[in-house]
Each structure stands twice: as structure tokens, then as C-alpha cells.
mmCIF file of C-alpha atoms in Angstrom:
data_model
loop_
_atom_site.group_PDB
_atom_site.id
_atom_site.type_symbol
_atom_site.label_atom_id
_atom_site.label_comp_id
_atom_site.label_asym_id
_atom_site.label_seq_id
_atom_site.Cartn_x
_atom_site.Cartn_y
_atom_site.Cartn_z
ATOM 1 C CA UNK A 114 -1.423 -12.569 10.579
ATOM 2 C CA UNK A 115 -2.955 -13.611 7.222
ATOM 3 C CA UNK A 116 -4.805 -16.766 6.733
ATOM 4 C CA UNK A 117 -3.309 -19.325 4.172
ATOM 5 C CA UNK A 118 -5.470 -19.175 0.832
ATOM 6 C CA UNK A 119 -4.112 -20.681 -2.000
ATOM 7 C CA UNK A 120 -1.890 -23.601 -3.653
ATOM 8 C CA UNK A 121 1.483 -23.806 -2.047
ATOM 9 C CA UNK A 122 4.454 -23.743 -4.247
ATOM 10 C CA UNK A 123 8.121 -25.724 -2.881
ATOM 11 C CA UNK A 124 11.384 -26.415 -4.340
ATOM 12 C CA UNK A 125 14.648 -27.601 -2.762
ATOM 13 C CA UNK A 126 17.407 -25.010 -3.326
ATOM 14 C CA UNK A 127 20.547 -25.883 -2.213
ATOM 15 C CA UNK A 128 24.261 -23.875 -2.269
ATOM 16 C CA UNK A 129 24.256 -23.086 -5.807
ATOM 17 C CA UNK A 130 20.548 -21.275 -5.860
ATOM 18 C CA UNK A 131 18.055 -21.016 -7.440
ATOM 19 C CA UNK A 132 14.194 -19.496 -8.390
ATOM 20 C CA UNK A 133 10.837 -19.940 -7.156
ATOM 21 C CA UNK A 134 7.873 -18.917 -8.595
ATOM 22 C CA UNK A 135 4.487 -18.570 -5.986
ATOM 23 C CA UNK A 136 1.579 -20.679 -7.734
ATOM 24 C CA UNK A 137 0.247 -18.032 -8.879
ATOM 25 C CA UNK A 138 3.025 -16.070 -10.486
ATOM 26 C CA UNK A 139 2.716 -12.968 -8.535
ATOM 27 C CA UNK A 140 5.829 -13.367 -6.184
ATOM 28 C CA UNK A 141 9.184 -14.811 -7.909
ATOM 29 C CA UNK A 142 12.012 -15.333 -5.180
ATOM 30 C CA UNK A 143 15.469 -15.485 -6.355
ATOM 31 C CA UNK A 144 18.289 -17.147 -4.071
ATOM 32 C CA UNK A 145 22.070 -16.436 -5.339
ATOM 33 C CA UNK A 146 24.780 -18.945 -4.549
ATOM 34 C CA UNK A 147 26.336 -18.988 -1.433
ATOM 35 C CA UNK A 148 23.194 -18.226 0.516
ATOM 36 C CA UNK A 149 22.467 -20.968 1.573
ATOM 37 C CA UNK A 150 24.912 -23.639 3.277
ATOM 38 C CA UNK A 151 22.983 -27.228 2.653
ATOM 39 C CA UNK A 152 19.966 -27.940 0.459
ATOM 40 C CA UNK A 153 16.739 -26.666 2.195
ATOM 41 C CA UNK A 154 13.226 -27.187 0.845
ATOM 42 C CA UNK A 155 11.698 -23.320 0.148
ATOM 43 C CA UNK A 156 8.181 -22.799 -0.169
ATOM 44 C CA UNK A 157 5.659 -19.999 -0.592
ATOM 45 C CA UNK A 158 2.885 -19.926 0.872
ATOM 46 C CA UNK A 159 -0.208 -17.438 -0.025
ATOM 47 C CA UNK A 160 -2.141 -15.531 2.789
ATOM 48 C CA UNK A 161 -4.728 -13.152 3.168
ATOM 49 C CA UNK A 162 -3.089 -9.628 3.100
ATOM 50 C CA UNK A 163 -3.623 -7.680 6.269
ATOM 51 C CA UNK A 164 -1.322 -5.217 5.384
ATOM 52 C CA UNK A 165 -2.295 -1.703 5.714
ATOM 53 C CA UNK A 166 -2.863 -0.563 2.071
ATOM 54 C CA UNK A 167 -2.030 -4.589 1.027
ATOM 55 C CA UNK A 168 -2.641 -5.179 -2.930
ATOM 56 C CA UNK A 169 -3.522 -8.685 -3.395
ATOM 57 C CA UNK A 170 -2.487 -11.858 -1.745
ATOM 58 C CA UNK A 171 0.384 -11.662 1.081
ATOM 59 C CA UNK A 172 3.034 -14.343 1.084
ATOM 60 C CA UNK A 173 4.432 -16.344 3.842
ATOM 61 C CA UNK A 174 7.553 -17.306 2.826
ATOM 62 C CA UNK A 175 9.044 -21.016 4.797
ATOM 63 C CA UNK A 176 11.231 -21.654 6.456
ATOM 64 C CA UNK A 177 9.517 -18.889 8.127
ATOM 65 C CA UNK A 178 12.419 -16.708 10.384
ATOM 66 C CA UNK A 179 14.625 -18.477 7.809
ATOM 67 C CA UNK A 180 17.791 -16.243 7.153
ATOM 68 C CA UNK A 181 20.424 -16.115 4.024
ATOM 69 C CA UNK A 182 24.235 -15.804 3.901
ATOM 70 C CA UNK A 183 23.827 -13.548 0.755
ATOM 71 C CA UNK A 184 20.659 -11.469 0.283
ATOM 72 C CA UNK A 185 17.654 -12.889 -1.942
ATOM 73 C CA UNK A 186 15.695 -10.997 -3.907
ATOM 74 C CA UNK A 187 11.760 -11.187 -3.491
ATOM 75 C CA UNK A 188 9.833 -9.628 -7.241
ATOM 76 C CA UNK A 189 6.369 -8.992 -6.993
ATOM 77 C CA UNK A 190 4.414 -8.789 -10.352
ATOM 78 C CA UNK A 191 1.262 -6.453 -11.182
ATOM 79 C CA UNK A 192 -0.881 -5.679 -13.724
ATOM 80 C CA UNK A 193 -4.245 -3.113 -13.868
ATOM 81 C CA UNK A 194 -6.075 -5.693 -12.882
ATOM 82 C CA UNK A 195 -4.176 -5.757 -8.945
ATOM 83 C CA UNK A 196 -3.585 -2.332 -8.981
ATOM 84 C CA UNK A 197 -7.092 -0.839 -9.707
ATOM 85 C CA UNK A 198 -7.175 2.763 -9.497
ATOM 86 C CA UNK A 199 -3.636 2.664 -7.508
ATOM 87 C CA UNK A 200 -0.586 4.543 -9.144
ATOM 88 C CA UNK A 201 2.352 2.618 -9.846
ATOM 89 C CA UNK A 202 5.017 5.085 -8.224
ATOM 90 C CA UNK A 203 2.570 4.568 -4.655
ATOM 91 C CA UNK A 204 3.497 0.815 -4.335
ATOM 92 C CA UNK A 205 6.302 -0.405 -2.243
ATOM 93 C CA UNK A 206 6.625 -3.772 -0.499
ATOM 94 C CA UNK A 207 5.598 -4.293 3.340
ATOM 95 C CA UNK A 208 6.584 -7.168 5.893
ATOM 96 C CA UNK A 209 5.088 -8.475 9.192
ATOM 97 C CA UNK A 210 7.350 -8.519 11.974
ATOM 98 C CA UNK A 211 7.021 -11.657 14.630
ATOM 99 C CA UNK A 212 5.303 -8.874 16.712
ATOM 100 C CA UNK A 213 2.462 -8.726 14.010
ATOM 101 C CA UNK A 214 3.520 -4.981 13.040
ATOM 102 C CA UNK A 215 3.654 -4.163 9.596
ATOM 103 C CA UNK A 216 6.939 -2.305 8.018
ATOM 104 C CA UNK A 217 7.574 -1.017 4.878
ATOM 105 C CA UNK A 218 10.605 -1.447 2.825
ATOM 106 C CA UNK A 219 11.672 2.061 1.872
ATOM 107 C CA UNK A 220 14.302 1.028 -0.800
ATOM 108 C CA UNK A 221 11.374 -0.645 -2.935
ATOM 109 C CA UNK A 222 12.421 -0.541 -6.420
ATOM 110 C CA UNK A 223 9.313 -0.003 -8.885
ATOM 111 C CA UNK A 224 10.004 -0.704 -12.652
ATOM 112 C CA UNK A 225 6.660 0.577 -14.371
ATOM 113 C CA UNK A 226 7.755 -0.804 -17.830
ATOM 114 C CA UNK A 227 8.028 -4.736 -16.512
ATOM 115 C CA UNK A 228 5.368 -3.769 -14.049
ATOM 116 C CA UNK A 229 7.429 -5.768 -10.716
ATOM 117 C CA UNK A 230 8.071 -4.370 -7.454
ATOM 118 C CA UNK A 231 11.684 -5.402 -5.485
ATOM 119 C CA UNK A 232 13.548 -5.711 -2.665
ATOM 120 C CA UNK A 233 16.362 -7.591 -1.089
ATOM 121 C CA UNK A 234 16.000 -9.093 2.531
ATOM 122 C CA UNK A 235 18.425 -11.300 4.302
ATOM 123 C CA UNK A 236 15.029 -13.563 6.052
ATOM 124 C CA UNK A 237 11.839 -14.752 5.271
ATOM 125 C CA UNK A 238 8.670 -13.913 6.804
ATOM 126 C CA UNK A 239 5.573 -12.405 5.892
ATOM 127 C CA UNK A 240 5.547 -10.152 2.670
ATOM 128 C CA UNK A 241 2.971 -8.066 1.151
ATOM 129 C CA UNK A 242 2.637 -5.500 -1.794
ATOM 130 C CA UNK A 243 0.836 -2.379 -0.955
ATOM 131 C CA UNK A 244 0.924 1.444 -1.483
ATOM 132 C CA UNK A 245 1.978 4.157 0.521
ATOM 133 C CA UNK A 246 -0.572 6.181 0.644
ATOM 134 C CA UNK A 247 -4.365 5.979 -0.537
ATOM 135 C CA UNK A 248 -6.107 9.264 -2.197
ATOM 136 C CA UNK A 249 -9.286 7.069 -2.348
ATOM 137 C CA UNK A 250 -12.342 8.308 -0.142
ATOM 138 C CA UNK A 251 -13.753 6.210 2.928
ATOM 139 C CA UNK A 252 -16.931 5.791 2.711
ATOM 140 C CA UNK A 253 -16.401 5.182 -1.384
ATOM 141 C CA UNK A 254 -19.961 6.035 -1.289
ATOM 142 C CA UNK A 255 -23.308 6.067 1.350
ATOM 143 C CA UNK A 256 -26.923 6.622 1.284
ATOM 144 C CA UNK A 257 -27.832 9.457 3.116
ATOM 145 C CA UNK A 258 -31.794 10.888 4.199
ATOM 146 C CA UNK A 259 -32.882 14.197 3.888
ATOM 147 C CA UNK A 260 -30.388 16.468 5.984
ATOM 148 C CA UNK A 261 -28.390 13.666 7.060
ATOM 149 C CA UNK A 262 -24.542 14.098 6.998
ATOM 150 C CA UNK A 263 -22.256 12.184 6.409
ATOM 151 C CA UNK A 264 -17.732 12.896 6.895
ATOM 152 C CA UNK A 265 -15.476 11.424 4.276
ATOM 153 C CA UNK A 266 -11.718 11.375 4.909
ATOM 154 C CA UNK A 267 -8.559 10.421 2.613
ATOM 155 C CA UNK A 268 -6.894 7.740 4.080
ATOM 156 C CA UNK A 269 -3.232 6.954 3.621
ATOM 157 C CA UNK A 270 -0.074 7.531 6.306
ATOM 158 C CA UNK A 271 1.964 10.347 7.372
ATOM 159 C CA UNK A 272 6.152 10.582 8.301
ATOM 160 C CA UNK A 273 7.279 9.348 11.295
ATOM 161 C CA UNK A 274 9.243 11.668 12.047
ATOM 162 C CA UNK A 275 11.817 9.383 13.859
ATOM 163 C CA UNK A 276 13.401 7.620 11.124
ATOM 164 C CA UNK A 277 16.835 8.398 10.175
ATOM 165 C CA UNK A 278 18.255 9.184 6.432
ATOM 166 C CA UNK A 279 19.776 5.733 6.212
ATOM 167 C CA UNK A 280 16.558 3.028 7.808
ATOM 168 C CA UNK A 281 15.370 0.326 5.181
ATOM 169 C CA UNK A 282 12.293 -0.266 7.192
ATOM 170 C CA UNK A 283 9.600 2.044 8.581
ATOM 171 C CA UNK A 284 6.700 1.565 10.503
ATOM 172 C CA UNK A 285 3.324 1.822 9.258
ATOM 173 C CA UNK A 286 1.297 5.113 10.704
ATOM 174 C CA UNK A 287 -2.175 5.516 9.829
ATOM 175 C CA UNK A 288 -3.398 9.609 9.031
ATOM 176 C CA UNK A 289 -4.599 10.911 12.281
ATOM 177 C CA UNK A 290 -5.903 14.785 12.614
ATOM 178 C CA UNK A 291 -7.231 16.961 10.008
ATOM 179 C CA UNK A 292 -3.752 18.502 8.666
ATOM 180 C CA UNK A 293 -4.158 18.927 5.346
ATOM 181 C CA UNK A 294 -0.452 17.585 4.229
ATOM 182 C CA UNK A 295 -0.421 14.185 3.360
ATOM 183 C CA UNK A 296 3.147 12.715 3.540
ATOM 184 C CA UNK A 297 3.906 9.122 2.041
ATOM 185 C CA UNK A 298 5.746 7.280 5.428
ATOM 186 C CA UNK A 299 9.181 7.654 4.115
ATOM 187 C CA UNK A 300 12.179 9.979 4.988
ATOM 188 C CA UNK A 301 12.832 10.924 0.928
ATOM 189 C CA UNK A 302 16.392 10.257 -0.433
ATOM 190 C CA UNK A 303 17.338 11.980 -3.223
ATOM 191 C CA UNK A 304 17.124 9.426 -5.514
ATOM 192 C CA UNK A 305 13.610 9.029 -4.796
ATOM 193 C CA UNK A 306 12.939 12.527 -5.424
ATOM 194 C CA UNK A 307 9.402 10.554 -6.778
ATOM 195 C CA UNK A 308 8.221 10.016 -3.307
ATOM 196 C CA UNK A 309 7.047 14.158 -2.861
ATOM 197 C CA UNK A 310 4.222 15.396 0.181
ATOM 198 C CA UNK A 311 0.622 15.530 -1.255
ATOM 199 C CA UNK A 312 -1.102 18.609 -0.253
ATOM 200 C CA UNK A 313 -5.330 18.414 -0.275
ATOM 201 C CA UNK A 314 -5.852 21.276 -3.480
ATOM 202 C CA UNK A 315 -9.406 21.289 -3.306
ATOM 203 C CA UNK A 316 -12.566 19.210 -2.703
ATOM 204 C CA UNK A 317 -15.923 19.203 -5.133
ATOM 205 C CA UNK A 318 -19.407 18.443 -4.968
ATOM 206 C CA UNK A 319 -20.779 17.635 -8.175
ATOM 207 C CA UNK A 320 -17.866 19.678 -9.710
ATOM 208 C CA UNK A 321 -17.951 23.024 -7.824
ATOM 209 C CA UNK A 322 -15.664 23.659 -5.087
ATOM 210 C CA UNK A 323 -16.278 23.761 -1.167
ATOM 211 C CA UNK A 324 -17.500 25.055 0.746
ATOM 212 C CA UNK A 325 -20.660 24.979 -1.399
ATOM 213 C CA UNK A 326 -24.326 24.767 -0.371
ATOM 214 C CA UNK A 327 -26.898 24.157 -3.432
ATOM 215 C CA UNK A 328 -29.788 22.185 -4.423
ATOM 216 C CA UNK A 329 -27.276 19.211 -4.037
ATOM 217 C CA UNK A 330 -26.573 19.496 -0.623
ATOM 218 C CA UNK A 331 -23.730 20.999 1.375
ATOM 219 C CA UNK A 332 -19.898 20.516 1.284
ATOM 220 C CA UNK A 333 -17.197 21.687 4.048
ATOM 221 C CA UNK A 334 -14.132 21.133 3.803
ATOM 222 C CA UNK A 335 -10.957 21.019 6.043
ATOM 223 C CA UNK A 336 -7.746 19.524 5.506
ATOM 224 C CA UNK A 337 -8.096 16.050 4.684
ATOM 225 C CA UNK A 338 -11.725 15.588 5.537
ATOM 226 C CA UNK A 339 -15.151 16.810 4.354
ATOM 227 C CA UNK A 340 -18.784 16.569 5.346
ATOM 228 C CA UNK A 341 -21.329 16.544 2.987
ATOM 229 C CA UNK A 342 -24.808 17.162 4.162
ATOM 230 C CA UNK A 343 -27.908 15.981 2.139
ATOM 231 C CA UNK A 344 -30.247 19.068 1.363
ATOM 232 C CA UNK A 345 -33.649 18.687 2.615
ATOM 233 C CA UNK A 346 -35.236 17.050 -0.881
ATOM 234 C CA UNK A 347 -34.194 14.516 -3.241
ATOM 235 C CA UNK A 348 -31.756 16.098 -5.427
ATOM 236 C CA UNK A 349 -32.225 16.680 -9.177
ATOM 237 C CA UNK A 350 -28.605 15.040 -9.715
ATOM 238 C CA UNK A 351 -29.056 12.008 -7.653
ATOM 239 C CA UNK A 352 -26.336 10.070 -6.505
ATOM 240 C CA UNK A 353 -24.203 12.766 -6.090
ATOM 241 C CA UNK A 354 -20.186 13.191 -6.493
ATOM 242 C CA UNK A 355 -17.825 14.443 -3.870
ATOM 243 C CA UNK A 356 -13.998 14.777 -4.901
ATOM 244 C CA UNK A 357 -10.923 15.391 -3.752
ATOM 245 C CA UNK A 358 -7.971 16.533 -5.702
#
């Protein structure tokens, strides 16, 4: 569960609806009329995100286990600033279940041109943005000795293979093996013909492609991991750059 961190931000909404805005104008929540049957004070709180692949704050959204006659709609804002290095068609919005497991919303709507991320849910709970899959490397970088090695693997999630055509949530799967398909964790409608499997093309070291062994050092590759293995004195290019494409 996150940790609360961060101003709190209430309003009483009562049959007609109505908007709230988290404090720091991240997370808009929209309630329509007729979802709720007697005024009831809303508030959002923001938490640590523990998601797997969260961007930014999480949001605990109280009453928490709270649920709607109609469904609300939660908004998430971004900018280049959240995402980083992140590409916009990866993100998608995740929720905690009372369990603690994290589940991603599959019908995430992403609209690049006002940079927002939505959903509709018919309760509130824990919500989070994040992306479905990461192409960053883990370690991001290390400091090796002379013919020390050192394995670097893409994270992100693969399919689970039990969800059906029509599911709105899916469980969160972390990579495991050395396959070297990388499938966002979604069974892929048609419409979101956006969402396609990411195959490993090729890894580099310092721009040529493995496996490699120079005065740089040496790069295997397999799948979605690599080992890169320092060569036995200081290189002439020193830090250097392992890639994945």
C-alpha cells in the first residue's frame, strides 16, 4: 500500500455531481448525476506509488471501497516532465485491489494531444498511472573492475495468457525467463491495434552489435538479457554504452 504524501483535496458531491481536482492537478475525478444517492464528502488523497511501472504519485481515493450508481470517470494528467523517457502509447492506469495486488485497466484511453490518461470505474480505491512495459535497462548503469561482469535485463511484463477477449482488468506479471518476445500484459482488441509484441532486434556495445569482444569489453546477448564483461584494462572509451533496441 502507498504511504500518504501530499495535501489532501475534499469536496461534498451530492446527487447532481460534480468535479474534483487532486491538490496537485494530476488526477481530476468526475462524478455524473445519479451516482450518488445523498451528499457524501469525496476526497483524494496522494500516496506513494507502489505500482509496478507507477509514474508519479498514486491516489487513494475516500470513501475508500466507496461504489457509484453510474460510473465516474478518473483523468490523469502528464507532461515530459512525469513521463521521462516513457512513451505515451505505454501508459495505462493501474489499481490496488484490497488484497494489495496491482491490476491494470486494459480499456485505458490515452489522448496524446491533451496529454490525460482515462478510465471509468464503478468504486474507489487505490489508483496509479504507470506503463505497460519498460524498455529501460536494470542496472541503468554500474561500475565494474577489470574482468568483472555484470547482466542487464529489460524489464517490463508479459501476457497472461488467461485473460479472456472481453476482461477490463488484468493482473500485473513481471518478465520472467530469457524469451526474447516482450508482450505488453494485455489480450489486444482490435481497436487497440497500438498495443503490438516487442521483439529484442539487437543489443550494442558502444554501437556495434553482440556478441562483440573488443578493447571495450565483451557483450552476449540472449533474448532479453545481456552480460557485459569488462576487458582486462581501463578502456579507451570509458564509461561505456550498452543498448538495446
Amino acid at each position: 500500500k502507498g504511504t500518504p504524501s501530499g495535501e489532501v483535496a475534499s469536496k461534498s458531491i451530492g446527487t447532481s455531481g460534480g468535479t474534483l481536482q487532486s491538490a496537485d492537478g494530476k488526477l481530476t475525478v468526475t462524478i455524473p448525476s445519479g451516482a450518488l444517492s445523498s451528499n457524501t464528502t469525496i476526497s483524494i488523497q496522494p500516496i506513494t506509488n507502489e505500482a509496478p511501472l507507477g509514474l508519479g504519485f498514486g491516489y487513494s481515493l475516500q470513501p475508500e471501497g466507496l461504489t457509484f450508481a453510474k460510473a465516474v470517470e478518473l483523468k490523469f494528467h502528464y507532461d515530459g516532465q512525469l513521463l521521462k523517457n516513457t512513451p505515451e502509447d505505454f501508459l495505462w492506469i493501474v489499481t490496488q485491489a484490497s488484497d494489495g495486488s496491482w491490476n491494470a485497466m486494459l480499456k485505458s484511453v490515452v489522448d496524446t494531444g491533451a496529454k490525460t490518461v482515462t478510465i471509468k470505474t464503478d468504486h474507489f480505491s487505490d489508483w496509479a498511472l504507470g506503463r505497460f512495459i519498460d524498455l529501460s535497462l536494470n542496472p541503468s548503469s554500474s561500475t565494474l573492475n577489470k574482468g568483472q561482469s555484470v547482466t542487464l535485463l529489460v524489464a517490463g511484463f508479459v501476457q497472461d495468457k488467461a485473460l479472456q477477449e472481453d476482461d477490463e482488468l488484468a493482473p500485473l506479471v513481471p518478465i520472467t525467463g530469457d524469451g526474447d518476445q516482450l508482450t505488453p500484459l494485455t489480450v489486444i482488441p482490435p481497436v487497440e491495434s497500438r498495443l503490438m509484441d516487442f521483439r529484442i532486434k539487437r543489443w550494442t556495445l558502444n554501437g556495434s552489435g553482440a556478441p562483440v569482444s573488443n578493447s571495450n569489453g565483451t557483450l552476449s546477448a540472449s533474448g532479453n538479457s545481456a552480460t557485459y564483461t569488462a576487458p582486462n584494462q581501463k578502456p579507451s572509451v570509458n564509461p561505456v554504452a550498452v543498448s538495446v533496441e
